CSV table of C-alpha atoms in Angstrom, one decimal:
chain,number,residue,atom,x,y,z
B,23,UNK,CA,-65.1,-27.5,0.9
B,24,UNK,CA,-68.8,-27.8,1.6
B,25,UNK,CA,-70.0,-24.3,0.4
B,26,UNK,CA,-68.2,-24.5,-2.9
B,27,UNK,CA,-69.1,-28.2,-3.4
B,28,UNK,CA,-72.9,-27.6,-2.9
B,29,UNK,CA,-72.9,-24.6,-5.2
B,30,UNK,CA,-71.3,-26.7,-8.0
B,31,UNK,CA,-73.6,-29.7,-7.4
B,32,UNK,CA,-76.7,-27.5,-7.7
B,33,UNK,CA,-75.7,-26.5,-11.2
B,34,UNK,CA,-77.2,-29.8,-12.3
B,35,UNK,CA,-80.9,-29.5,-13.2
B,36,UNK,CA,-82.1,-32.3,-11.0
B,37,UNK,CA,-80.0,-31.2,-8.1
B,38,UNK,CA,-80.5,-27.4,-7.9
B,39,UNK,CA,-82.3,-27.8,-4.5
B,40,UNK,CA,-80.1,-30.6,-3.3
B,41,UNK,CA,-78.6,-30.7,0.2
B,42,UNK,CA,-75.6,-32.6,1.5
B,43,UNK,CA,-76.9,-35.1,4.1
B,44,UNK,CA,-73.5,-36.4,5.2
B,45,UNK,CA,-69.8,-36.8,4.3
B,46,UNK,CA,-68.4,-40.1,5.5
B,47,UNK,CA,-64.7,-40.8,5.7
B,48,UNK,CA,-63.6,-44.5,5.9
B,49,UNK,CA,-59.9,-44.4,6.8
B,50,UNK,CA,-59.5,-48.2,6.6
B,51,UNK,CA,-60.6,-48.2,3.0
B,52,UNK,CA,-59.3,-44.8,2.1
B,53,UNK,CA,-62.7,-43.9,0.8
B,54,UNK,CA,-65.1,-40.9,1.0
B,55,UNK,CA,-68.8,-41.2,0.6
B,56,UNK,CA,-71.0,-38.0,0.1
B,57,UNK,CA,-74.7,-38.5,0.5
B,58,UNK,CA,-76.9,-36.1,-1.3
B,59,UNK,CA,-80.7,-35.6,-1.0
B,60,UNK,CA,-82.7,-34.0,-3.7
B,61,UNK,CA,-86.4,-33.2,-4.1
B,62,UNK,CA,-86.4,-33.6,-7.9
B,63,UNK,CA,-86.1,-36.3,-10.5
B,64,UNK,CA,-82.4,-36.6,-11.4
B,65,UNK,CA,-80.6,-38.1,-14.3
B,66,UNK,CA,-77.4,-40.0,-14.9
B,67,UNK,CA,-75.8,-36.8,-16.2
B,68,UNK,CA,-76.7,-35.1,-12.9
B,69,UNK,CA,-75.0,-37.9,-11.0
B,70,UNK,CA,-71.8,-37.4,-13.1
B,71,UNK,CA,-71.9,-33.7,-12.3
B,72,UNK,CA,-72.0,-34.4,-8.6
B,73,UNK,CA,-69.3,-37.0,-8.8
B,74,UNK,CA,-67.0,-34.7,-10.7
B,75,UNK,CA,-67.5,-31.9,-8.2
B,76,UNK,CA,-66.7,-34.3,-5.3
B,77,UNK,CA,-63.7,-35.8,-7.1
B,78,UNK,CA,-62.1,-32.3,-7.4
B,79,UNK,CA,-62.2,-31.9,-3.7
B,80,UNK,CA,-61.0,-35.3,-2.5
B,81,UNK,CA,-57.3,-36.1,-2.5
B,82,UNK,CA,-56.2,-38.6,-5.1
B,83,UNK,CA,-55.2,-41.2,-2.5
B,84,UNK,CA,-58.9,-41.6,-1.6
B,85,UNK,CA,-61.7,-43.3,-3.6
B,86,UNK,CA,-64.9,-41.3,-3.7
B,87,UNK,CA,-68.5,-42.2,-4.0
B,88,UNK,CA,-71.7,-40.2,-4.4
B,89,UNK,CA,-75.0,-41.5,-3.2
B,90,UNK,CA,-78.2,-39.5,-4.3
B,91,UNK,CA,-81.6,-40.2,-2.9
B,92,UNK,CA,-84.9,-38.5,-3.3
B,93,UNK,CA,-86.5,-37.5,0.0
B,94,UNK,CA,-90.1,-38.3,0.7
B,95,UNK,CA,-91.1,-37.1,4.1
B,96,UNK,CA,-93.7,-38.4,6.6
B,97,UNK,CA,-96.1,-36.2,8.5
B,98,UNK,CA,-93.9,-35.8,11.5
B,99,UNK,CA,-91.0,-34.6,9.3
B,100,UNK,CA,-93.2,-32.0,7.6
B,101,UNK,CA,-94.5,-30.8,11.0
B,102,UNK,CA,-90.9,-30.3,12.2
B,103,UNK,CA,-90.0,-28.3,9.0
B,104,UNK,CA,-93.2,-26.2,9.3
B,105,UNK,CA,-92.1,-25.2,12.9
B,106,UNK,CA,-88.6,-24.5,11.6
B,107,UNK,CA,-89.9,-22.3,8.8
B,108,UNK,CA,-91.9,-20.3,11.3
B,109,UNK,CA,-88.9,-19.9,13.6
B,110,UNK,CA,-86.8,-18.6,10.7
B,111,UNK,CA,-89.4,-16.2,9.3
B,112,UNK,CA,-91.9,-15.3,11.9
B,113,UNK,CA,-90.1,-14.9,15.3
B,114,UNK,CA,-93.0,-13.4,17.1
B,115,UNK,CA,-95.3,-16.2,16.1
B,116,UNK,CA,-92.7,-18.9,16.9
B,117,UNK,CA,-92.6,-18.1,20.6
B,118,UNK,CA,-96.3,-18.9,20.8
B,119,UNK,CA,-96.2,-22.3,19.1
B,120,UNK,CA,-95.2,-25.9,19.8
B,121,UNK,CA,-95.6,-29.1,17.8
B,122,UNK,CA,-99.2,-29.6,19.0
B,123,UNK,CA,-100.2,-26.4,17.2
B,124,UNK,CA,-99.2,-27.9,13.8
B,125,UNK,CA,-101.5,-30.6,12.2
B,126,UNK,CA,-100.2,-32.4,9.1
B,127,UNK,CA,-102.1,-34.8,6.9
B,128,UNK,CA,-100.9,-36.7,3.8
B,129,UNK,CA,-102.9,-36.0,0.6
B,130,UNK,CA,-102.8,-37.5,-2.9
B,131,UNK,CA,-100.0,-35.3,-4.3
B,132,UNK,CA,-98.3,-34.2,-1.1
B,133,UNK,CA,-99.3,-32.8,2.3
B,134,UNK,CA,-101.8,-30.4,3.9
B,135,UNK,CA,-101.1,-28.7,7.2
B,136,UNK,CA,-102.8,-26.3,9.6
B,137,UNK,CA,-101.0,-23.9,11.9
B,138,UNK,CA,-103.0,-22.7,15.0
B,139,UNK,CA,-102.4,-19.0,15.5
B,140,UNK,CA,-103.7,-16.2,17.7
B,141,UNK,CA,-105.9,-13.6,16.1
B,142,UNK,CA,-102.9,-11.2,16.0
B,143,UNK,CA,-101.3,-13.4,13.3
B,144,UNK,CA,-104.5,-14.4,11.4
B,145,UNK,CA,-103.9,-12.0,8.5
B,146,UNK,CA,-100.2,-12.8,8.1
B,147,UNK,CA,-99.2,-14.5,4.9
B,148,UNK,CA,-97.6,-17.4,6.7
B,149,UNK,CA,-98.4,-20.4,4.4
B,150,UNK,CA,-96.8,-19.0,1.3
B,151,UNK,CA,-93.5,-18.5,3.0
B,152,UNK,CA,-93.7,-22.0,4.7
B,153,UNK,CA,-94.6,-23.7,1.4
B,154,UNK,CA,-91.6,-22.3,-0.2
B,155,UNK,CA,-89.4,-23.4,2.7
B,156,UNK,CA,-90.8,-27.0,2.6
B,157,UNK,CA,-90.2,-27.2,-1.2
B,158,UNK,CA,-86.5,-26.6,-0.6
B,159,UNK,CA,-86.3,-29.9,1.3
B,160,UNK,CA,-89.1,-32.2,0.3
B,161,UNK,CA,-90.8,-33.3,-2.9
B,162,UNK,CA,-94.6,-33.1,-3.5
B,163,UNK,CA,-97.1,-30.2,-3.1
B,164,UNK,CA,-97.9,-28.5,0.1
B,165,UNK,CA,-101.3,-26.9,1.1
B,166,UNK,CA,-101.3,-24.8,4.2
B,167,UNK,CA,-103.9,-23.0,6.2
B,168,UNK,CA,-104.2,-21.2,9.5
B,169,UNK,CA,-106.8,-21.6,12.3
B,170,UNK,CA,-107.4,-19.6,15.4
B,171,UNK,CA,-105.9,-21.2,18.5
B,172,UNK,CA,-102.4,-21.4,20.0
B,173,UNK,CA,-101.1,-20.0,23.2
B,174,UNK,CA,-102.0,-16.6,24.6
B,175,UNK,CA,-98.8,-14.6,24.0
B,176,UNK,CA,-99.5,-12.1,26.7
B,177,UNK,CA,-99.8,-14.8,29.3
B,178,UNK,CA,-96.6,-16.4,28.1
B,179,UNK,CA,-94.7,-13.1,28.4
B,180,UNK,CA,-96.1,-12.0,31.6
B,181,UNK,CA,-95.3,-15.3,33.3
B,182,UNK,CA,-91.6,-15.1,32.3
B,183,UNK,CA,-91.3,-11.4,33.1
B,184,UNK,CA,-92.3,-12.0,36.7
B,185,UNK,CA,-89.3,-14.3,37.0
B,186,UNK,CA,-86.8,-11.8,35.7
B,187,UNK,CA,-85.4,-9.2,38.2
B,188,UNK,CA,-86.9,-5.8,38.0
B,189,UNK,CA,-84.3,-3.2,38.6
B,190,UNK,CA,-84.4,0.7,38.4
B,191,UNK,CA,-81.1,2.3,37.6
B,192,UNK,CA,-80.4,5.4,39.6
B,193,UNK,CA,-80.2,8.6,37.4
B,194,UNK,CA,-76.8,10.1,37.6
B,195,UNK,CA,-76.3,13.8,38.4
B,196,UNK,CA,-73.5,16.3,38.8
B,197,UNK,CA,-73.2,19.6,40.7
B,198,UNK,CA,-73.6,22.7,38.5
B,199,UNK,CA,-70.7,25.2,38.8
B,200,UNK,CA,-70.8,29.0,38.3
B,201,UNK,CA,-74.6,29.1,38.0
B,202,UNK,CA,-76.0,32.6,37.0
B,203,UNK,CA,-79.5,33.7,36.0
B,204,UNK,CA,-80.4,34.6,32.4
B,205,UNK,CA,-84.2,34.3,32.8
B,206,UNK,CA,-84.9,31.7,35.5
B,207,UNK,CA,-86.1,32.5,39.0
B,208,UNK,CA,-84.8,29.4,40.8
B,209,UNK,CA,-81.1,28.5,41.3
B,210,UNK,CA,-80.4,25.0,40.0
B,211,UNK,CA,-77.9,22.9,42.0
B,212,UNK,CA,-77.7,19.7,40.1
B,213,UNK,CA,-78.0,18.5,36.5
B,214,UNK,CA,-78.9,15.0,35.0
B,215,UNK,CA,-76.2,13.4,32.9
B,216,UNK,CA,-77.2,13.8,29.2
B,217,UNK,CA,-76.5,10.2,28.5
B,218,UNK,CA,-79.1,9.3,31.1
B,219,UNK,CA,-81.8,11.4,29.5
B,220,UNK,CA,-84.0,8.5,28.3
B,221,UNK,CA,-87.0,9.1,30.6
B,222,UNK,CA,-90.1,11.4,30.6
B,223,UNK,CA,-90.4,14.2,33.2
B,224,UNK,CA,-92.4,17.3,33.7
B,225,UNK,CA,-89.3,19.0,35.1
B,226,UNK,CA,-85.7,18.1,34.5
B,227,UNK,CA,-82.4,20.1,34.6
B,228,UNK,CA,-79.6,19.5,32.1
B,229,UNK,CA,-76.3,21.4,31.6
B,230,UNK,CA,-73.6,21.4,29.0
B,231,UNK,CA,-71.5,23.3,26.5
B,232,UNK,CA,-73.2,24.6,23.3
B,233,UNK,CA,-71.9,22.6,20.3
B,234,UNK,CA,-74.4,23.9,17.8
B,235,UNK,CA,-77.1,26.6,17.6
B,236,UNK,CA,-79.9,26.8,15.0
B,237,UNK,CA,-82.4,29.7,14.9
B,238,UNK,CA,-85.7,28.9,13.3
B,239,UNK,CA,-89.2,30.4,12.9
B,240,UNK,CA,-92.7,29.0,13.2
B,241,UNK,CA,-96.2,30.4,13.0
B,242,UNK,CA,-98.3,30.3,16.1
B,243,UNK,CA,-102.1,29.9,16.5
B,244,UNK,CA,-102.6,33.6,16.1
B,245,UNK,CA,-100.8,33.5,12.7
B,246,UNK,CA,-97.8,35.3,14.2
B,247,UNK,CA,-94.2,34.4,13.2
B,248,UNK,CA,-92.2,33.4,16.3
B,249,UNK,CA,-88.5,32.4,16.8
B,250,UNK,CA,-87.3,29.3,18.4
B,251,UNK,CA,-83.8,27.7,18.8
B,252,UNK,CA,-82.3,24.2,18.7
B,253,UNK,CA,-79.2,23.8,20.8
B,254,UNK,CA,-76.9,20.7,20.8
B,255,UNK,CA,-75.4,20.4,24.3
B,256,UNK,CA,-72.4,18.2,25.4
B,257,UNK,CA,-71.6,17.4,29.0
B,258,UNK,CA,-68.8,14.9,28.3
B,259,UNK,CA,-71.3,12.0,28.6
B,260,UNK,CA,-73.4,12.6,25.5
B,261,UNK,CA,-74.7,15.1,22.9
B,262,UNK,CA,-78.3,16.1,23.4
B,263,UNK,CA,-80.8,18.2,21.5
B,264,UNK,CA,-82.7,21.0,23.3
B,265,UNK,CA,-85.6,23.0,21.8
B,266,UNK,CA,-86.3,26.5,23.2
B,267,UNK,CA,-89.2,28.8,22.3
B,268,UNK,CA,-88.2,32.4,22.9
B,269,UNK,CA,-89.8,35.0,25.1
B,270,UNK,CA,-89.8,38.7,24.2
B,271,UNK,CA,-88.1,39.7,27.5
B,272,UNK,CA,-85.1,37.4,27.1
B,273,UNK,CA,-84.7,37.0,23.3
B,274,UNK,CA,-81.7,39.3,23.1
B,275,UNK,CA,-79.9,37.4,25.8
B,276,UNK,CA,-80.6,34.1,24.2
B,277,UNK,CA,-79.6,35.4,20.8
B,278,UNK,CA,-76.2,36.5,22.3
B,279,UNK,CA,-75.4,32.9,23.3
B,280,UNK,CA,-72.7,31.3,21.1
B,281,UNK,CA,-71.0,27.9,20.5
B,282,UNK,CA,-68.7,27.1,23.4
B,283,UNK,CA,-70.9,28.8,26.0
B,284,UNK,CA,-72.1,26.6,28.9
B,285,UNK,CA,-75.8,26.8,29.9
B,286,UNK,CA,-78.3,25.2,32.2
B,287,UNK,CA,-81.7,24.3,30.7
B,288,UNK,CA,-84.8,23.5,32.8
B,289,UNK,CA,-87.7,22.0,31.1
B,290,UNK,CA,-89.9,19.1,30.0
B,291,UNK,CA,-88.8,15.7,28.6
B,292,UNK,CA,-91.4,13.8,26.7
B,293,UNK,CA,-91.6,10.9,24.3
B,294,UNK,CA,-92.1,11.9,20.7
B,295,UNK,CA,-92.0,9.5,17.8
B,296,UNK,CA,-89.9,7.1,19.8
B,297,UNK,CA,-87.4,9.6,21.1
B,298,UNK,CA,-87.1,11.8,24.1
B,299,UNK,CA,-87.8,15.4,23.1
B,300,UNK,CA,-86.6,18.0,25.5
B,301,UNK,CA,-88.2,21.5,25.5
B,302,UNK,CA,-86.5,24.1,27.7
B,303,UNK,CA,-88.7,26.5,29.7
B,304,UNK,CA,-85.8,28.6,31.0
B,305,UNK,CA,-82.1,28.9,30.1
B,306,UNK,CA,-79.5,30.2,32.5
B,307,UNK,CA,-75.7,30.1,32.7
B,308,UNK,CA,-73.8,27.2,34.4
B,309,UNK,CA,-71.2,24.6,33.6
B,310,UNK,CA,-70.0,21.1,34.3
B,311,UNK,CA,-67.4,20.8,37.1
B,312,UNK,CA,-63.8,21.5,36.3
B,313,UNK,CA,-62.1,18.1,35.5
B,314,UNK,CA,-65.4,16.3,35.4
B,315,UNK,CA,-65.1,12.6,35.1
B,316,UNK,CA,-68.4,10.9,34.6
B,317,UNK,CA,-69.3,8.1,37.0
B,318,UNK,CA,-69.7,4.7,35.3
B,319,UNK,CA,-73.4,4.1,34.8
B,320,UNK,CA,-74.8,1.0,36.5
B,321,UNK,CA,-76.4,-1.6,34.4
B,322,UNK,CA,-79.4,-3.7,35.1
B,323,UNK,CA,-78.4,-7.3,36.0
B,324,UNK,CA,-78.3,-9.8,33.2
B,325,UNK,CA,-81.8,-11.2,32.7
B,326,UNK,CA,-82.2,-14.6,34.1
B,327,UNK,CA,-84.4,-15.8,31.3
B,328,UNK,CA,-84.8,-15.2,27.6
B,329,UNK,CA,-88.3,-13.8,27.0
B,330,UNK,CA,-89.0,-12.8,23.4
B,331,UNK,CA,-86.0,-14.1,21.4
B,332,UNK,CA,-84.3,-17.4,22.3
B,333,UNK,CA,-81.0,-18.5,20.9
B,334,UNK,CA,-80.9,-21.6,18.7
B,335,UNK,CA,-78.2,-24.2,18.5
B,336,UNK,CA,-76.1,-23.9,15.4
B,337,UNK,CA,-74.0,-26.5,13.6
B,338,UNK,CA,-72.3,-26.4,10.2
B,339,UNK,CA,-71.0,-29.4,8.5
B,340,UNK,CA,-68.1,-27.3,7.1
B,341,UNK,CA,-66.8,-26.9,10.6
B,342,UNK,CA,-66.1,-30.7,10.6
B,343,UNK,CA,-64.8,-30.8,7.0
B,344,UNK,CA,-62.0,-33.4,7.1
B,345,UNK,CA,-60.3,-31.9,4.0
B,346,UNK,CA,-60.2,-28.2,5.2
B,347,UNK,CA,-58.2,-26.7,8.0
B,348,UNK,CA,-60.6,-27.0,10.9
B,349,UNK,CA,-57.9,-26.6,13.6
B,350,UNK,CA,-58.7,-24.0,16.2
B,351,UNK,CA,-56.1,-21.3,17.0
B,352,UNK,CA,-55.0,-21.4,20.6
B,353,UNK,CA,-56.1,-17.7,21.1
B,354,UNK,CA,-59.7,-18.6,20.4
B,355,UNK,CA,-59.8,-21.4,23.0
B,356,UNK,CA,-61.5,-20.7,26.3
B,357,UNK,CA,-63.0,-17.5,24.9
B,358,UNK,CA,-66.5,-16.5,23.7
B,359,UNK,CA,-67.3,-14.1,20.9
B,360,UNK,CA,-70.6,-12.8,19.6
B,361,UNK,CA,-70.4,-11.8,15.9
B,362,UNK,CA,-73.4,-9.7,14.9
B,363,UNK,CA,-74.8,-7.5,12.2
B,364,UNK,CA,-77.8,-5.2,11.9
B,365,UNK,CA,-80.3,-4.0,9.4
B,366,UNK,CA,-81.6,-0.5,10.2
B,367,UNK,CA,-84.1,2.1,9.0
B,368,UNK,CA,-81.2,4.2,7.8
B,369,UNK,CA,-77.6,5.2,8.5
B,370,UNK,CA,-78.0,7.8,11.3
B,371,UNK,CA,-76.4,6.3,14.4
B,372,UNK,CA,-76.2,9.6,16.3
B,373,UNK,CA,-78.9,10.3,18.9
B,374,UNK,CA,-77.8,14.0,19.2
B,375,UNK,CA,-79.6,14.7,15.9
B,376,UNK,CA,-82.9,13.8,17.5
B,377,UNK,CA,-83.8,11.5,14.6
B,378,UNK,CA,-81.6,8.4,15.2
B,379,UNK,CA,-82.5,5.4,13.0
B,380,UNK,CA,-84.0,2.2,14.3
B,381,UNK,CA,-82.9,-1.4,14.2
B,382,UNK,CA,-85.1,-3.7,12.2
B,383,UNK,CA,-83.1,-6.9,12.3
B,384,UNK,CA,-80.4,-8.4,14.5
B,385,UNK,CA,-78.4,-11.5,13.3
B,386,UNK,CA,-75.8,-12.8,15.7
B,387,UNK,CA,-73.7,-16.0,16.1
B,388,UNK,CA,-71.8,-17.1,19.2
B,389,UNK,CA,-68.3,-18.6,18.8
B,390,UNK,CA,-67.1,-20.7,21.7
B,391,UNK,CA,-63.6,-22.3,21.6
B,392,UNK,CA,-63.3,-21.3,18.0
B,393,UNK,CA,-66.6,-23.1,16.9
B,394,UNK,CA,-69.8,-21.4,15.8
B,395,UNK,CA,-72.3,-23.0,18.1
B,396,UNK,CA,-75.4,-20.7,18.6
B,397,UNK,CA,-77.5,-18.2,16.7
B,398,UNK,CA,-79.6,-15.3,17.7
B,399,UNK,CA,-81.9,-13.8,15.1
B,400,UNK,CA,-85.0,-11.6,15.1
B,401,UNK,CA,-86.7,-8.8,13.3
B,402,UNK,CA,-87.5,-5.7,15.4
B,403,UNK,CA,-90.6,-3.6,15.0
B,404,UNK,CA,-89.3,0.0,14.4
B,405,UNK,CA,-92.8,1.4,14.9
B,406,UNK,CA,-92.4,3.5,11.8
B,407,UNK,CA,-92.8,3.0,8.1
B,408,UNK,CA,-89.9,1.5,6.2
B,409,UNK,CA,-88.6,3.5,3.2
B,410,UNK,CA,-88.8,2.0,-0.3
B,411,UNK,CA,-85.0,2.2,-0.4
B,412,UNK,CA,-84.5,0.0,2.8
B,413,UNK,CA,-87.1,-2.5,1.6
B,414,UNK,CA,-85.3,-2.8,-1.7
B,415,UNK,CA,-81.9,-3.0,-0.2
B,416,UNK,CA,-82.6,-5.5,2.6
B,417,UNK,CA,-85.6,-7.5,1.2
B,418,UNK,CA,-87.3,-6.8,4.6
B,419,UNK,CA,-91.0,-5.8,4.1
B,420,UNK,CA,-93.2,-3.8,6.3
B,421,UNK,CA,-95.3,-6.9,7.2
B,422,UNK,CA,-92.1,-8.7,8.4
B,423,UNK,CA,-91.4,-6.1,11.1
B,424,UNK,CA,-95.0,-5.1,12.0
B,425,UNK,CA,-95.5,-8.4,13.9
B,426,UNK,CA,-92.1,-8.5,15.4
B,427,UNK,CA,-91.1,-7.6,19.0
B,428,UNK,CA,-90.1,-4.0,19.8
B,429,UNK,CA,-86.6,-2.9,20.8
B,430,UNK,CA,-87.7,-2.8,24.4
B,431,UNK,CA,-88.5,-6.5,24.2
B,432,UNK,CA,-85.5,-7.6,22.1
B,433,UNK,CA,-82.5,-5.7,23.7
B,434,UNK,CA,-82.7,-7.5,27.1
B,435,UNK,CA,-82.5,-10.8,25.3
B,436,UNK,CA,-79.6,-9.6,23.2
B,437,UNK,CA,-77.8,-8.3,26.2
B,438,UNK,CA,-78.1,-11.7,27.8
B,439,UNK,CA,-76.8,-13.4,24.7
B,440,UNK,CA,-73.8,-11.1,24.6
B,441,UNK,CA,-73.0,-11.4,28.3
B,442,UNK,CA,-69.3,-12.4,28.8
B,443,UNK,CA,-68.4,-12.3,25.1
B,444,UNK,CA,-66.2,-10.1,23.0
B,445,UNK,CA,-68.3,-8.4,20.3
B,446,UNK,CA,-67.1,-8.8,16.7
B,447,UNK,CA,-68.5,-7.3,13.5
B,448,UNK,CA,-67.6,-5.8,10.0
B,449,UNK,CA,-67.5,-2.0,10.8
B,450,UNK,CA,-68.8,-2.7,14.3
B,451,UNK,CA,-67.0,0.2,15.8
B,452,UNK,CA,-68.2,2.7,13.3
B,453,UNK,CA,-71.8,1.6,13.0
B,454,UNK,CA,-73.3,-1.5,14.5
B,455,UNK,CA,-72.1,-1.1,18.1
B,456,UNK,CA,-73.4,2.5,18.3
B,457,UNK,CA,-76.9,1.2,17.6
B,458,UNK,CA,-76.9,-1.7,20.1
B,459,UNK,CA,-75.1,0.4,22.7
B,460,UNK,CA,-77.8,3.1,22.5
B,461,UNK,CA,-80.8,0.9,22.4
B,462,UNK,CA,-79.5,-1.4,25.2
B,463,UNK,CA,-78.8,1.7,27.3
B,464,UNK,CA,-82.3,2.9,26.7
B,465,UNK,CA,-83.5,-0.3,28.4
B,466,UNK,CA,-81.0,0.1,31.2
B,467,UNK,CA,-78.3,-2.4,30.0
B,468,UNK,CA,-74.7,-1.2,29.7
B,469,UNK,CA,-72.8,-3.2,27.0
B,470,UNK,CA,-69.1,-3.5,27.8
B,471,UNK,CA,-67.0,-2.0,25.0
B,472,UNK,CA,-64.8,-5.0,24.0
B,473,UNK,CA,-64.8,-4.9,20.2
B,474,UNK,CA,-63.0,-6.5,17.3
B,475,UNK,CA,-63.6,-5.0,13.9
B,476,UNK,CA,-63.0,-7.3,11.0
B,477,UNK,CA,-62.4,-4.4,8.6
B,478,UNK,CA,-59.1,-3.2,10.0
B,479,UNK,CA,-58.2,-6.8,10.7
B,480,UNK,CA,-58.7,-7.6,7.0
B,481,UNK,CA,-56.8,-4.6,5.9
B,482,UNK,CA,-53.9,-5.7,8.1
B,483,UNK,CA,-53.8,-9.3,6.8
B,484,UNK,CA,-55.1,-9.3,3.2
B,485,UNK,CA,-54.3,-7.4,0.0
B,486,UNK,CA,-57.6,-6.6,-1.7
B,487,UNK,CA,-59.0,-3.9,-3.9
B,488,UNK,CA,-61.5,-3.0,-1.2
B,489,UNK,CA,-62.6,-4.5,2.1
B,490,UNK,CA,-66.4,-4.7,1.7
B,491,UNK,CA,-67.9,-7.8,3.3
B,492,UNK,CA,-68.6,-9.5,0.0
B,493,UNK,CA,-65.1,-8.8,-1.3
B,494,UNK,CA,-63.5,-10.4,1.9
B,495,UNK,CA,-66.0,-13.3,1.7
B,496,UNK,CA,-65.0,-13.9,-1.9
B,497,UNK,CA,-61.3,-14.1,-0.8
B,498,UNK,CA,-62.2,-17.1,1.4
B,499,UNK,CA,-64.7,-18.6,-1.1
B,500,UNK,CA,-67.7,-18.0,1.2
B,501,UNK,CA,-71.0,-17.3,-0.6
B,502,UNK,CA,-74.0,-15.7,1.1
B,503,UNK,CA,-77.1,-13.5,0.8
B,504,UNK,CA,-75.8,-10.0,1.4
B,505,UNK,CA,-77.8,-7.3,3.1
B,506,UNK,CA,-79.6,-9.5,5.5
B,507,UNK,CA,-78.3,-9.4,9.1
B,508,UNK,CA,-78.3,-13.1,9.9
B,509,UNK,CA,-76.5,-13.9,6.7
B,510,UNK,CA,-74.0,-11.1,7.1
B,511,UNK,CA,-73.4,-12.1,10.7
B,512,UNK,CA,-72.7,-15.7,9.8
B,513,UNK,CA,-70.3,-14.9,7.0
B,514,UNK,CA,-68.5,-12.4,9.3
B,515,UNK,CA,-68.1,-15.1,11.9
B,516,UNK,CA,-66.5,-17.4,9.4
B,517,UNK,CA,-64.3,-14.6,8.1
B,518,UNK,CA,-63.2,-13.7,11.7
B,519,UNK,CA,-62.1,-17.3,12.3
B,520,UNK,CA,-60.1,-17.4,9.1
B,521,UNK,CA,-58.5,-14.1,9.8
B,522,UNK,CA,-57.4,-15.3,13.3
B,523,UNK,CA,-56.0,-18.5,11.7
B,524,UNK,CA,-53.7,-16.2,9.6
B,525,UNK,CA,-52.8,-13.8,12.4
B,526,UNK,CA,-52.5,-16.5,15.0
B,527,UNK,CA,-53.4,-14.0,17.8
B,528,UNK,CA,-56.2,-11.7,18.7
B,529,UNK,CA,-56.0,-8.1,17.6
B,530,UNK,CA,-56.2,-5.2,20.1
B,531,UNK,CA,-59.8,-4.5,21.0
B,532,UNK,CA,-61.3,-1.1,20.2
């Protein structure tokens, strides 16, 4: 009821920024009162528009009444909204602030406020965003400024990091079978699991089947054209890219290698543009053991504390809508779900290519006992330039991510948020889970693969022209801002609950 009602009420000129403050049901009088707050001057015509919108949604047996008031805040209310605006739009800054860092004064035509920030955030255009946020809720003009101050973020992070458990995960290895020299001089006994290759080392040994070979050329410092190879290896745990620069004495033997051959590569692993780049010094024959079953990789313990991103309580008046079906299916009771969505720098979710895209935003909502109760939202600094296409598609600018925490800072908090929950998403199996699984694993956290994908669930239960998120949302009358992770995650959570109401049971997990 609420989403559609508010959309219709906002068609009135004086109510286009209105919010619904409360819906009160008086059963003794069979009456419903909807209280609306607006920040604009409203007319009698606007009142009639709101009354008509409410009347359409209230059963005939009930009388209905609409009360509209114009909100004029005090300084404490404005300070609270400023802090809320920072939390929504500047996650990295928010963790360094509290109410004492926001000073609000009333002026002749509105309010002026000052936010104390560290030098890191001094150049960020905070006030323009905050002013727009305040204008959605309150009348009057707002004049913002920043001043140097606030907490020392490094001190804040260091203090909490000391309390979390530091744990090094052992690197898994397997014994190499049928080793034979091609050009090396030292027999290699063990190889590192390719899925564990997320560390730097001057000497490391890997082994696997060749899935792909590419021969290329380059010009060296002496202006000579040389040959090098890119191999994609597979050891049943992961695909991994290896670069090899040929030597004259062994080039014919290397050139004779083909897809399907098993080789052992000894070389150097180093960090390059955010990824591990492996350069083989020597290549020999060798293969993974017959019937090789990888050992399950240990995970770091769940962090005891949130450090960079803290979940926020979430409540939605629609979840208590007395005229909609708010009953909770039995299969949702006693269970926890995390519904999430990502925005990324691109669509490449395969690390084997050596150029996997980065996450730039995570939006997630927790459902406990069938009720959406908690949110987790943050931008992530990809430490690379965003393409114009991604900026246009998502509305996420370079400045939004530059001041955000990195994946190494975010993923432990996200892992903690997901602990004990079934993961849900729209195309989660084909896209989103691949990203969070990879970047969590890079930080030593092994996400349990318990997934429910709302695309096949929608295909099973609904008859639609397509099953894009906005199409399924339209089916249930849910409006949202598409291509932003937090909005997509929230609408997916609502869709998931509606689909389970239809199915009356949980689908098989993927």
